[in-house]
mmCIF file of C-alpha atoms in Angstrom:
data_model
loop_
_atom_site.group_PDB
_atom_site.id
_atom_site.type_symbol
_atom_site.label_atom_id
_atom_site.label_comp_id
_atom_site.label_asym_id
_atom_site.label_seq_id
_atom_site.Cartn_x
_atom_site.Cartn_y
_atom_site.Cartn_z
ATOM 1 C CA ASN A 1455 29.207 56.310 -3.441
ATOM 2 C CA HIS A 1456 29.334 54.983 0.880
ATOM 3 C CA THR A 1457 26.554 53.057 1.459
ATOM 4 C CA PRO A 1458 27.060 53.317 5.326
ATOM 5 C CA ASN A 1459 26.617 50.386 7.664
ATOM 6 C CA LYS A 1460 25.375 51.909 10.605
ATOM 7 C CA GLY A 1461 26.269 48.888 13.012
ATOM 8 C CA LEU A 1462 30.046 48.259 11.606
ATOM 9 C CA GLU A 1463 30.777 51.983 12.026
ATOM 10 C CA GLU A 1464 29.366 52.177 14.715
ATOM 11 C CA LYS A 1465 31.100 49.310 16.245
ATOM 12 C CA TYR A 1466 35.077 50.291 14.909
ATOM 13 C CA PHE A 1467 34.662 53.747 14.125
ATOM 14 C CA GLY A 1468 32.195 55.413 16.846
ATOM 15 C CA LYS A 1469 33.515 53.913 19.426
ATOM 16 C CA ASN A 1470 37.150 53.931 18.529
ATOM 17 C CA GLY A 1471 37.275 57.339 17.120
ATOM 18 C CA GLY A 1472 39.459 55.804 14.253
ATOM 19 C CA ASN A 1473 41.959 54.232 15.946
ATOM 20 C CA LEU A 1474 42.030 50.765 15.769
ATOM 21 C CA GLY A 1475 44.521 49.783 18.764
ATOM 22 C CA GLY A 1476 46.578 52.757 18.236
ATOM 23 C CA ASP A 1477 48.582 54.690 15.185
ATOM 24 C CA GLU A 1478 52.232 53.391 16.756
ATOM 25 C CA VAL A 1479 54.599 53.301 13.241
ATOM 26 C CA LYS A 1480 57.813 50.859 13.253
ATOM 27 C CA LEU A 1481 59.405 49.097 10.412
ATOM 28 C CA MET A 1482 57.292 46.290 9.834
ATOM 29 C CA GLY A 1483 55.534 46.746 13.182
ATOM 30 C CA GLY A 1484 53.904 48.579 15.268
ATOM 31 C CA ALA A 1485 49.315 48.821 15.603
ATOM 32 C CA SER A 1486 49.070 49.982 11.986
ATOM 33 C CA PHE A 1487 51.483 47.112 10.244
ATOM 34 C CA HIS A 1488 49.630 44.562 13.055
ATOM 35 C CA ARG A 1489 46.096 45.820 11.182
ATOM 36 C CA TYR A 1490 46.985 45.354 8.359
ATOM 37 C CA PHE A 1491 48.614 41.986 8.331
ATOM 38 C CA GLN A 1492 45.782 40.820 9.702
ATOM 39 C CA SER A 1493 43.566 42.332 6.745
ATOM 40 C CA LYS A 1494 45.922 40.065 4.420
ATOM 41 C CA LEU A 1495 45.384 37.325 6.715
ATOM 42 C CA ALA A 1496 41.693 37.556 7.019
ATOM 43 C CA ASN A 1497 41.092 37.799 3.556
ATOM 44 C CA SER A 1498 43.505 34.413 2.834
ATOM 45 C CA VAL A 1499 41.334 32.905 5.702
ATOM 46 C CA PHE A 1500 37.886 34.248 3.961
ATOM 47 C CA THR A 1501 38.967 32.866 0.169
ATOM 48 C CA TYR A 1502 39.913 28.990 2.172
ATOM 49 C CA ALA A 1503 36.004 28.951 3.476
ATOM 50 C CA LEU A 1504 34.472 30.085 0.722
ATOM 51 C CA HIS A 1505 36.029 27.797 -1.910
ATOM 52 C CA ALA A 1506 35.269 25.177 1.149
ATOM 53 C CA LYS A 1507 31.346 26.123 1.286
ATOM 54 C CA CYS A 1508 31.193 26.771 -2.770
ATOM 55 C CA THR A 1509 32.741 23.366 -3.407
ATOM 56 C CA SER A 1510 30.142 21.484 -0.871
ATOM 57 C CA ALA A 1511 27.275 23.280 -2.097
ATOM 58 C CA ASN A 1512 28.429 22.962 -5.507
ATOM 59 C CA VAL A 1513 28.382 26.415 -6.362
ATOM 60 C CA MET A 1514 30.648 27.012 -9.601
ATOM 61 C CA VAL A 1515 32.613 30.230 -8.160
ATOM 62 C CA ARG A 1516 35.953 30.228 -8.126
ATOM 63 C CA ALA A 1517 37.560 31.342 -4.730
ATOM 64 C CA VAL A 1518 40.720 33.266 -5.486
ATOM 65 C CA ALA A 1519 43.141 35.284 -3.391
ATOM 66 C CA ALA A 1520 46.571 37.051 -4.396
ATOM 67 C CA HIS A 1521 48.893 39.422 -2.532
ATOM 68 C CA PRO A 1522 51.056 41.789 -4.923
ATOM 69 C CA GLY A 1523 55.031 41.158 -2.459
ATOM 70 C CA GLY A 1524 56.550 43.643 -1.708
ATOM 71 C CA SER A 1525 54.875 46.923 -4.752
ATOM 72 C CA ALA A 1526 56.351 49.862 -5.423
ATOM 73 C CA THR A 1527 52.954 51.446 -4.974
ATOM 74 C CA ASN A 1528 52.370 54.627 -2.523
ATOM 75 C CA LEU A 1529 50.551 52.668 0.039
ATOM 76 C CA GLY A 1530 52.791 53.707 2.209
ATOM 77 C CA ASP A 1531 53.486 57.403 1.378
ATOM 78 C CA HIS A 1532 51.673 58.325 4.633
ATOM 79 C CA LEU A 1533 54.101 56.510 6.715
ATOM 80 C CA ASN A 1534 56.604 58.146 8.742
ATOM 81 C CA PHE A 1535 59.696 56.154 9.848
ATOM 82 C CA GLY A 1536 61.543 58.857 11.080
ATOM 83 C CA SER A 1537 63.393 61.783 9.777
ATOM 84 C CA GLY A 1538 66.942 60.716 10.821
ATOM 85 C CA PHE A 1539 69.323 61.435 7.294
ATOM 86 C CA LEU A 1540 70.399 57.507 7.866
ATOM 87 C CA MET A 1541 66.725 56.322 7.641
ATOM 88 C CA ARG A 1542 65.302 57.796 4.403
ATOM 89 C CA ASN A 1543 69.010 56.614 2.760
ATOM 90 C CA LEU A 1544 68.674 53.356 4.021
ATOM 91 C CA LEU A 1545 65.014 52.615 2.729
ATOM 92 C CA ASN A 1546 66.164 54.314 -0.441
ATOM 93 C CA VAL A 1547 68.353 51.530 -1.197
ATOM 94 C CA VAL A 1548 67.088 48.773 0.662
ATOM 95 C CA ALA A 1549 63.536 49.125 -0.737
ATOM 96 C CA PRO A 1550 64.354 48.268 -4.308
ATOM 97 C CA LEU A 1551 66.484 45.551 -4.155
ATOM 98 C CA MET A 1552 62.995 43.730 -1.619
ATOM 99 C CA MET A 1553 60.164 45.170 -4.441
ATOM 100 C CA GLN A 1554 59.042 45.027 -7.236
ATOM 101 C CA SER A 1555 57.050 47.563 -9.377
ATOM 102 C CA ALA A 1556 53.643 48.244 -9.141
ATOM 103 C CA GLU A 1557 52.973 46.360 -12.136
ATOM 104 C CA ASP A 1558 54.474 42.892 -10.832
ATOM 105 C CA GLY A 1559 52.582 43.595 -7.858
ATOM 106 C CA SER A 1560 49.187 42.770 -9.983
ATOM 107 C CA MET A 1561 50.083 39.696 -11.993
ATOM 108 C CA GLY A 1562 48.780 37.365 -8.809
ATOM 109 C CA LEU A 1563 45.387 39.281 -9.319
ATOM 110 C CA ILE A 1564 45.248 39.560 -12.712
ATOM 111 C CA LEU A 1565 45.850 35.753 -12.908
ATOM 112 C CA GLY A 1566 42.780 35.096 -10.670
ATOM 113 C CA MET A 1567 40.575 37.096 -12.485
ATOM 114 C CA LEU A 1568 41.575 36.608 -16.315
ATOM 115 C CA GLY A 1569 43.949 33.468 -15.981
ATOM 116 C CA ASN A 1570 43.437 29.546 -15.201
ATOM 117 C CA ALA A 1571 43.376 30.879 -11.152
ATOM 118 C CA GLU A 1572 42.664 27.350 -9.527
ATOM 119 C CA SER A 1573 39.926 28.363 -6.869
ATOM 120 C CA GLY A 1574 41.113 27.914 -3.297
ATOM 121 C CA ARG A 1575 44.132 28.726 -3.902
ATOM 122 C CA LEU A 1576 46.682 31.956 -2.677
ATOM 123 C CA TYR A 1577 48.916 33.300 -5.602
ATOM 124 C CA GLY A 1578 51.811 35.613 -5.105
ATOM 125 C CA PRO A 1579 55.157 35.857 -4.397
ATOM 126 C CA LYS A 1580 56.830 31.863 -4.376
ATOM 127 C CA ASN A 1581 56.981 31.622 0.065
ATOM 128 C CA ASN A 1582 55.291 34.396 0.131
ATOM 129 C CA ARG A 1583 58.230 36.385 -0.543
ATOM 130 C CA GLY A 1584 58.564 40.765 -1.674
ATOM 131 C CA ARG A 1585 59.088 39.774 -5.100
ATOM 132 C CA GLY A 1586 58.413 37.453 -8.062
ATOM 133 C CA LYS A 1587 56.199 35.699 -10.588
ATOM 134 C CA PRO A 1588 53.043 34.811 -9.051
ATOM 135 C CA VAL A 1589 52.603 31.125 -8.279
ATOM 136 C CA VAL A 1590 50.230 29.169 -5.797
ATOM 137 C CA ASN A 1591 51.481 29.831 -2.271
ATOM 138 C CA PRO A 1592 49.991 26.359 -0.149
ATOM 139 C CA PRO A 1593 47.848 27.486 3.098
ATOM 140 C CA LYS A 1594 49.373 28.047 6.274
ATOM 141 C CA SER A 1595 47.681 25.394 8.440
ATOM 142 C CA TYR A 1596 45.994 28.607 10.636
ATOM 143 C CA GLU A 1597 44.442 29.560 6.928
ATOM 144 C CA ASN A 1598 42.995 27.133 5.853
ATOM 145 C CA ASP A 1599 41.754 25.272 9.832
ATOM 146 C CA PRO A 1600 38.175 24.896 9.877
ATOM 147 C CA ALA A 1601 37.781 26.702 13.130
ATOM 148 C CA ALA A 1602 39.239 29.947 12.490
ATOM 149 C CA MET A 1603 37.038 29.385 8.803
ATOM 150 C CA ASP A 1604 33.904 28.929 10.750
ATOM 151 C CA MET A 1605 34.883 31.764 13.345
ATOM 152 C CA LEU A 1606 35.304 33.526 10.443
ATOM 153 C CA TRP A 1607 33.201 33.143 8.833
ATOM 154 C CA LYS A 1608 30.314 34.184 11.846
ATOM 155 C CA VAL A 1609 32.291 37.627 12.829
ATOM 156 C CA SER A 1610 32.609 39.028 9.190
ATOM 157 C CA GLU A 1611 28.507 38.187 8.386
ATOM 158 C CA GLU A 1612 27.917 39.826 12.167
ATOM 159 C CA ALA A 1613 30.339 42.793 10.945
ATOM 160 C CA THR A 1614 28.293 43.163 8.222
ATOM 161 C CA GLY A 1615 25.058 42.628 8.656
ATOM 162 C CA VAL A 1616 24.589 40.001 5.962
ATOM 163 C CA LYS A 1617 23.994 36.083 6.416
ATOM 164 C CA PHE A 1618 25.785 34.216 3.479
ATOM 165 C CA ASP A 1619 24.348 31.866 2.899
ATOM 166 C CA ILE A 1620 26.057 30.162 -0.100
ATOM 167 C CA LYS A 1621 22.587 27.207 -1.537
ATOM 168 C CA GLN A 1622 23.094 23.952 -3.402
ATOM 169 C CA SER A 1623 23.379 24.638 -7.620
ATOM 170 C CA ILE A 1624 20.853 21.927 -8.844
#
């Protein structure tokens, strides 16, 4: 069930026709990968901001982020990295060495939802690698930078038209 947010849809899809920076696809590059990576960065920055706001307001909400590493899912099935014989076969050989199963990739998410995950943490394969057990990944300086967190919080409120007001618990 889709509930449209006219402001958000007009801002991003109306003006750009759904083409947010182009559709160029390169192996781990190009406009579509750039958008993907920026969305993942926004998720982690927003999680750190939510954790900070909840902590300062004494609100008992656990803010946890997780990433699956490189997981063998259908997420990139539509991407065309070239139709050449060499590229197709290279990906078929290399991908299984660098990726884990979708089930193993989901473990960070499951830990965050059901386990003893700590608030204000990002869980995934060690050092943001492609595969491995979910562990705490220390934030990069730009992920928990107060100015970046404040900017993303404000932009998120503006884009969605919703004020995220976290009030102190009693």
